[in-house]
Coordinates of C-alpha atoms and ligand atoms in Angstrom, one line a residue:
X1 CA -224.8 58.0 141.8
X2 CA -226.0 56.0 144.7
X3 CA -224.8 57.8 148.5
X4 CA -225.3 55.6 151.2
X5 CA -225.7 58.2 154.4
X6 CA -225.1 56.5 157.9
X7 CA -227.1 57.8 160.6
X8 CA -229.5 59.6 158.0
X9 CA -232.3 60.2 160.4
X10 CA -230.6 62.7 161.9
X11 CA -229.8 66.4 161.7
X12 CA -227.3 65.8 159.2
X13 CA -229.6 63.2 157.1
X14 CA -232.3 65.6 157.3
X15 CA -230.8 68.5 155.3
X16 CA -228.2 66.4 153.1
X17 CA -230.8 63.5 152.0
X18 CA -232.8 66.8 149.8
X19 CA -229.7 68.4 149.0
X20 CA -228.3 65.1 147.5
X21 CA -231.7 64.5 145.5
X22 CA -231.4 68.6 144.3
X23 CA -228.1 67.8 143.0
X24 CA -228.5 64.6 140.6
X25 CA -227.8 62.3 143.5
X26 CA -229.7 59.2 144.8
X27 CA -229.6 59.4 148.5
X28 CA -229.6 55.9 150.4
X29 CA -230.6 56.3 154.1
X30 CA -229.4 54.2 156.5
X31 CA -230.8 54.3 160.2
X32 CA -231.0 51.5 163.6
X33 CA -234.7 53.5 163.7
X34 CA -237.4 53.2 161.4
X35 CA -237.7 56.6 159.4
X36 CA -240.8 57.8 158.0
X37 CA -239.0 59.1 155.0
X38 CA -239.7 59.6 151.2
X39 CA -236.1 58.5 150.4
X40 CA -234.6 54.6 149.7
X41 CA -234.4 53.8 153.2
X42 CA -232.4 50.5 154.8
X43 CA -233.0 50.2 158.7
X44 CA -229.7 48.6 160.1
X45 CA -227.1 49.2 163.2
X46 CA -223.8 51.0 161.9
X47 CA -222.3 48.5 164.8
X48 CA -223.3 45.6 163.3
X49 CA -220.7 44.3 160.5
X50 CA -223.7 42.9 158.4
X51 CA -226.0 45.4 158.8
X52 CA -223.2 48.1 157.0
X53 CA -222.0 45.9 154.2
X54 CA -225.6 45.1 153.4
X55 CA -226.3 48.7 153.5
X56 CA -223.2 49.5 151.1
X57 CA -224.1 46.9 148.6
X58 CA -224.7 49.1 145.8
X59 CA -223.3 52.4 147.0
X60 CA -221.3 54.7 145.3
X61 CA -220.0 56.8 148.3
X62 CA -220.5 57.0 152.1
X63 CA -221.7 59.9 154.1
X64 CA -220.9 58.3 158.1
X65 CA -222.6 60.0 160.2
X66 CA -224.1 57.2 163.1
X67 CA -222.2 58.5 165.8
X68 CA -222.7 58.9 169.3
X69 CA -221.9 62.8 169.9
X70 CA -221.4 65.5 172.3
X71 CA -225.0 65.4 174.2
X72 CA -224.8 61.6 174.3
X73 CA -221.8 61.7 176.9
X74 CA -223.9 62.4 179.8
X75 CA -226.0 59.5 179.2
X76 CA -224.1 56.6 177.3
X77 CA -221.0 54.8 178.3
X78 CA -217.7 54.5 177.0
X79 CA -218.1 51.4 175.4
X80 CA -221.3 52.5 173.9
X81 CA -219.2 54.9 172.4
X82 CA -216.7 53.0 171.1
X83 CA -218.7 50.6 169.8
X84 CA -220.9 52.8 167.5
X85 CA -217.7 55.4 166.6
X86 CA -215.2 53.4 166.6
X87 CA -216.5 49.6 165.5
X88 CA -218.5 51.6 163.0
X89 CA -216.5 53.2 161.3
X90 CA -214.4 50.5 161.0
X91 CA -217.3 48.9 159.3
X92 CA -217.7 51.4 156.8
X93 CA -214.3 51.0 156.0
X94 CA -214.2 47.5 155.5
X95 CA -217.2 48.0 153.4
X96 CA -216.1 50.2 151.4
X97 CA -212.8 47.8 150.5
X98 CA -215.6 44.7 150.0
X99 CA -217.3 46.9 147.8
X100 CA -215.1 48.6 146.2
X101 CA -216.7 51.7 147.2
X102 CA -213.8 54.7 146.8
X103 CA -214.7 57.5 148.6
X104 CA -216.3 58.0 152.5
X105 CA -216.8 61.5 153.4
X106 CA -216.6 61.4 157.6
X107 CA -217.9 63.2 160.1
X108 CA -215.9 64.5 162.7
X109 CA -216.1 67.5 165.2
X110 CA -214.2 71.0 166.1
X111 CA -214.3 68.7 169.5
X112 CA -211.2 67.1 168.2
X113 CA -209.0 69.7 169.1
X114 CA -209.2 69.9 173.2
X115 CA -206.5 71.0 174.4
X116 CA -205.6 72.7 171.7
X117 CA -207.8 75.2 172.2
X118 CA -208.0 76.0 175.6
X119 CA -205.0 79.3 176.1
X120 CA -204.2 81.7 178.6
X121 CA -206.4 84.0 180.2
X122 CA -205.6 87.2 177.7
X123 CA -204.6 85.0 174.6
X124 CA -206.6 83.8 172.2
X125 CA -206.3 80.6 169.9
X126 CA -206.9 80.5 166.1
X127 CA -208.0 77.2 165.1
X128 CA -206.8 75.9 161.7
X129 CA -206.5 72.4 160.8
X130 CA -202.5 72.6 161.8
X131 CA -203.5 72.3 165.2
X132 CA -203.2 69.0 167.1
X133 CA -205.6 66.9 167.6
X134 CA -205.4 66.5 171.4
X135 CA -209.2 65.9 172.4
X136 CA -210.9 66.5 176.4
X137 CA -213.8 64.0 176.1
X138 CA -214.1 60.3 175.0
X139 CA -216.3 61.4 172.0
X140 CA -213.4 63.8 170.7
X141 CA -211.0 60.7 171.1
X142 CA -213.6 58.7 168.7
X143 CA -213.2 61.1 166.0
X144 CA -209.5 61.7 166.3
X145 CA -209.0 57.6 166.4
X146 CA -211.7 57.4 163.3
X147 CA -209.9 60.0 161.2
X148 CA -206.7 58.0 162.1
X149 CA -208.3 54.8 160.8
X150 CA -209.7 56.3 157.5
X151 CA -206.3 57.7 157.0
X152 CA -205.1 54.5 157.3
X153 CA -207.8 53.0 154.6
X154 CA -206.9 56.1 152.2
X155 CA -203.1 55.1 152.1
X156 CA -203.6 51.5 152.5
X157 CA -206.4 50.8 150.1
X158 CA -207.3 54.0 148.1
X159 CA -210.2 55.0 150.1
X160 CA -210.5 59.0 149.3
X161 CA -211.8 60.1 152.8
X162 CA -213.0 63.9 153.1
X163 CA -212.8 64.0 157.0
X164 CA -215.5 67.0 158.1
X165 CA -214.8 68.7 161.3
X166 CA -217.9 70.1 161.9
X167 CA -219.1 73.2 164.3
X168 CA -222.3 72.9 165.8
X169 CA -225.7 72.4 164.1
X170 CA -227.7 71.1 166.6
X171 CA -231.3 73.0 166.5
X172 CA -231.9 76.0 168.5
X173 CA -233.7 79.0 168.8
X174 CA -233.4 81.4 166.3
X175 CA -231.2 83.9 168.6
X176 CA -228.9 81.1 169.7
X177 CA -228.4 80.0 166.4
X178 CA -227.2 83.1 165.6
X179 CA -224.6 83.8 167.6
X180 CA -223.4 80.1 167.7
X181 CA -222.4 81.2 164.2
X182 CA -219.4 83.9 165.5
X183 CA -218.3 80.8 168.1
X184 CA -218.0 77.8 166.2
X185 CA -221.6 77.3 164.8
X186 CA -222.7 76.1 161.7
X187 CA -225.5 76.9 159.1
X188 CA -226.9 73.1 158.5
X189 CA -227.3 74.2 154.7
X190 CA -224.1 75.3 154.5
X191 CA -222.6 71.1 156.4
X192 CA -224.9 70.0 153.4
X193 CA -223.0 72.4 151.2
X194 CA -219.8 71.4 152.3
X195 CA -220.6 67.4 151.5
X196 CA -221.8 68.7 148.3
X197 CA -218.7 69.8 147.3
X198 CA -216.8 66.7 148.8
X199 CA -218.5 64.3 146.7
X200 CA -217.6 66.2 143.4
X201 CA -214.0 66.6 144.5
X202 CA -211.7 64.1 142.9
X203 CA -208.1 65.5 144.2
X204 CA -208.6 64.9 147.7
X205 CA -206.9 61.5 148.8
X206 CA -207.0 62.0 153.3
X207 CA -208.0 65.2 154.4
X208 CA -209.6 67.0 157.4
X209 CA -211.3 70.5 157.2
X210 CA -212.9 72.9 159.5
X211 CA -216.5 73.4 158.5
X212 CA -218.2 76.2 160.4
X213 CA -219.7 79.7 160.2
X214 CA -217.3 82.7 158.5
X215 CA -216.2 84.8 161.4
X216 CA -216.8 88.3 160.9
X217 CA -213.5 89.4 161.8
X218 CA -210.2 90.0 160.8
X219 CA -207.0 87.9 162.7
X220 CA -206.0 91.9 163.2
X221 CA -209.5 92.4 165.5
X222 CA -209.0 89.3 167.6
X223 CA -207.4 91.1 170.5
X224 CA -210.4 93.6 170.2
X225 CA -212.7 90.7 170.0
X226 CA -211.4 89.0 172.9
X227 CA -211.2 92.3 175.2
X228 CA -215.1 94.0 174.2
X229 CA -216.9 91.5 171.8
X230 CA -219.7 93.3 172.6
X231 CA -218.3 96.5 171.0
X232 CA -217.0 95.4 168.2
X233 CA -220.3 93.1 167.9
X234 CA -222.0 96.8 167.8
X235 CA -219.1 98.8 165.6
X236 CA -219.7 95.9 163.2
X237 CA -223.9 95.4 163.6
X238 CA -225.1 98.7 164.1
X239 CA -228.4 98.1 167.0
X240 CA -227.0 94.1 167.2
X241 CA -227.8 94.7 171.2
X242 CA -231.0 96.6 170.6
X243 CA -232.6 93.5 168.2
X244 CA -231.7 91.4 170.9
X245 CA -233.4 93.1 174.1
X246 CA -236.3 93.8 172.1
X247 CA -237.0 89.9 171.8
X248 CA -236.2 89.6 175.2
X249 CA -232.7 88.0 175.5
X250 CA -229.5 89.6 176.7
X251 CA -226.6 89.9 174.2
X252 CA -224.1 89.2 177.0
X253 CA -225.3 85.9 178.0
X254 CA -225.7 85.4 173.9
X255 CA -221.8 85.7 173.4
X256 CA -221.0 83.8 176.1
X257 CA -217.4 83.3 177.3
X258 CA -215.8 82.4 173.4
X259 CA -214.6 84.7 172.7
X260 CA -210.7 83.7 172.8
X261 CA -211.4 81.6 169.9
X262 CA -211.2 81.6 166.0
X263 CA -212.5 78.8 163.9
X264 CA -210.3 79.3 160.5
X265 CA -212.3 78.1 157.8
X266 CA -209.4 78.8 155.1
X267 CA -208.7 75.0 154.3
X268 CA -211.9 74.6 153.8
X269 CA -212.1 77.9 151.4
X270 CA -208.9 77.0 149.4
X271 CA -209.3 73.3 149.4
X272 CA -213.3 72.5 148.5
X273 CA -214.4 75.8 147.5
X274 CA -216.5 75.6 150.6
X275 CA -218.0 79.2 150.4
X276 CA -220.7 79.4 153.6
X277 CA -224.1 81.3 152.4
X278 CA -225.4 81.5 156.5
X279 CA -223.4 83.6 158.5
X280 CA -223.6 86.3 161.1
X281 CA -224.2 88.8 158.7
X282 CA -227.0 87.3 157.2
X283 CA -228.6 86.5 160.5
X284 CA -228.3 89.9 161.4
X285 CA -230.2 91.1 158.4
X286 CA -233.1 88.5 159.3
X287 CA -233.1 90.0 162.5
X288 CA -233.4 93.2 161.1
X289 CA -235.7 92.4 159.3
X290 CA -238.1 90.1 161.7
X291 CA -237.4 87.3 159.4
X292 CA -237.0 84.1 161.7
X293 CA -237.6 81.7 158.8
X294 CA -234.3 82.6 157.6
X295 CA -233.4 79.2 159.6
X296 CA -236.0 76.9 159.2
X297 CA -234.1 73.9 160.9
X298 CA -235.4 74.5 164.6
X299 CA -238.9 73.3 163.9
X300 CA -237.8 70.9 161.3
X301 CA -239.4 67.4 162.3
X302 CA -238.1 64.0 162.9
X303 CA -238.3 61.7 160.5
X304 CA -240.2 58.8 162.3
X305 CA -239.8 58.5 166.3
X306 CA -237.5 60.5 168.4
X307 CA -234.6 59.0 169.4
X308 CA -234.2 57.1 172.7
X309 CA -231.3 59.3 175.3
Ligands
LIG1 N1 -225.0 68.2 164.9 C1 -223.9 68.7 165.3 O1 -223.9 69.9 165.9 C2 -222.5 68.0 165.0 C3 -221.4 68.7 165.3 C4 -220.2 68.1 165.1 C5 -220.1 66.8 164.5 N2 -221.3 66.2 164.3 C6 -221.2 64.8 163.7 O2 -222.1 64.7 162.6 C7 -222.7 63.5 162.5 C8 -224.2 63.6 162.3 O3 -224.6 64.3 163.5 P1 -226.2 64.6 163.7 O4 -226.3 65.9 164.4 O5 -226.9 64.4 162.4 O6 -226.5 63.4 164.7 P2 -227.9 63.0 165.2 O7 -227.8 62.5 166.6 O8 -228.9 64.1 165.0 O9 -228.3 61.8 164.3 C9 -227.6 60.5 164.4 C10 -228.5 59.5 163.8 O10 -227.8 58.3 163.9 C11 -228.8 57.3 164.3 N3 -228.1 56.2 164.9 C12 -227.7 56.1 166.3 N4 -227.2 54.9 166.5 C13 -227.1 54.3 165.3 C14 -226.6 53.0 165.0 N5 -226.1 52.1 165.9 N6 -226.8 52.6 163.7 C15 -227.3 53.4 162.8 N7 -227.8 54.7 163.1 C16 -227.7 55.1 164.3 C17 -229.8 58.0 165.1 O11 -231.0 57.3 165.1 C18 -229.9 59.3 164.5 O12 -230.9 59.4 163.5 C19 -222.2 62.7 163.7 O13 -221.2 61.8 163.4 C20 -221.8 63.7 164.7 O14 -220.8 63.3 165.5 C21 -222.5 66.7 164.5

């Protein structure tokens, strides 16, 4: 089974392409750069009509990922925004009609939720899928509008659309990483694992899930976790603080100021299976354990030449 994945040369496209071959599949990369890659590659601008429906000629899914995202706002404009998010994914879409192609799994972001998220001083917010979709930025309102459109191609035309809001997977150093993972972070093995499971699924007609990092709390420890993360950091990761000073970072500026909020991954339990392998737990062992190559992604190289910001 042939998946086509948009915006492959990416940090998405860089874990997913392997995982794909791993699991019987025959990835298809599609990227506007050229990609020194050992995968079927097809060099082409997600914002140019042709360019996609060439690209999804013999496709049996899509993977979109050619996005402009979150570090791009500083430095692109609004209507280069909307015309790689939005006229994009409208591409795919119409592509996948053309062809006949009847599933797209989509990316989207925990940035759709905005306002959503942001509560009162002392409160804290629990994020589930339930939650509106009322996004801050320009490249939140591109993933809310695409997730509108492919709901629109699921009911109108059959188009199965997995919709992925994803935490963050960016690379980092190993310590950031790490605690990215209690605040919204992502594993990028367990995004690839998540797609994984979206491409076997066959019950899913339109629907979005939260894709992140387990939590290693309870809803009951929220207040606690809001109040002294720190502690219950500690009470939870005996020396958590110690492994951290000893590599030279401080844990405070590590937790950082998110702790009012919970990224349910539930949905995405009950609903895919999705069952994430990389959490905080398991970083803290590695960090026990002086392991850094428990997260291989920070070094990971391009494929082919940077991209241009
Ligand atoms: N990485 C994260 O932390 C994160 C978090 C939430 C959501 N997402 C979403 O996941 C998807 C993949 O993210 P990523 O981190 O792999 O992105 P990335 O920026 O690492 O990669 C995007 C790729 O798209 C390519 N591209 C850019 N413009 C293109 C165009 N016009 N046509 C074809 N390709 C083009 C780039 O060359 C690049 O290889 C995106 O849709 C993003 O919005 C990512």
């Amino acid at each position: 089974m042939k998946v086509l994945i948009t915006g492959a040369g990416g940090n998405l496209g860089r874990v997913l392409a392997p995982a794909l071959q791993d699991n019987g599949y025959t990835p298809v990369l599609m990227d506007f750069r050229p990609l020194d890659t050992p995968y079927e590659f097809i060099q082409g601008d997600a914002s140019s009509k042709a360019d996609v429906f060439r690209a999804a000629e013999d496709a049996d899914i899509i993977v979109h990922g050619a996005a402009l995202h979150g570090v791009h706002l500083q430095n692109h404009s609004r209507d280069e925004f909307w015309k790689l998010n939005m006229e994009g994914t409208y591409h795919v879409y119409e592509a996948a009609r053309e062809h006949g192609i009847r599933k797209v799994l989509l990316c989207s972001t925990m940035g759709v939720y905005g306002a959503s998220i942001s509560v009162p001083d002392s409160s804290f917010a629990v994020v589930t899928e339930d939650l509106p979709c009322l996004p801050g930025d320009f490249y939140g309102l591109t993933k809310t509008l695409a997730e509108e459109l492919a709901g629109f191609y699921s009911r109108s035309h059959g188009i199965r659309t997995i919709s992925y809001r994803l935490g963050m997977f960016v690379p980092e150093n190993f310590l950031r990483y790490g605690f990215r993972l209690l605040k919204g972070g992502v594993d990028d093995r367990d995004v690839a694992q998540a797609f994984l499971l979206g491409l076997k699924n066959d019950t899913i007609m339109f629907d979005a899930f939260n894709v992140m990092a387990a939590v290693p709390f309870s809803l009951e420890q929220l207040p606690q976790w809001r109040e002294d993360p720190r502690a219950l950091l500690e009470s939870r990761f005996p020396g958590i603080a110690d492994l951290v000073t000893r590599r030279g970072e401080n844990i405070d500026e590590l937790l950082g100021a998110w702790g009012h909020v919970y990224w349910s991954i539930e949905k995405a339990r009950a609903g895919l299976g999705y069952q994430p392998g990389y959490n905080f737990a398991e970083f803290y062992r590695a960090l026990q354990s002086g392991n850094d190559a428990h997260y291989p992604f920070a070094d990971l190289p391009w494929w082919g030449v940077p991209e241009q910001t």
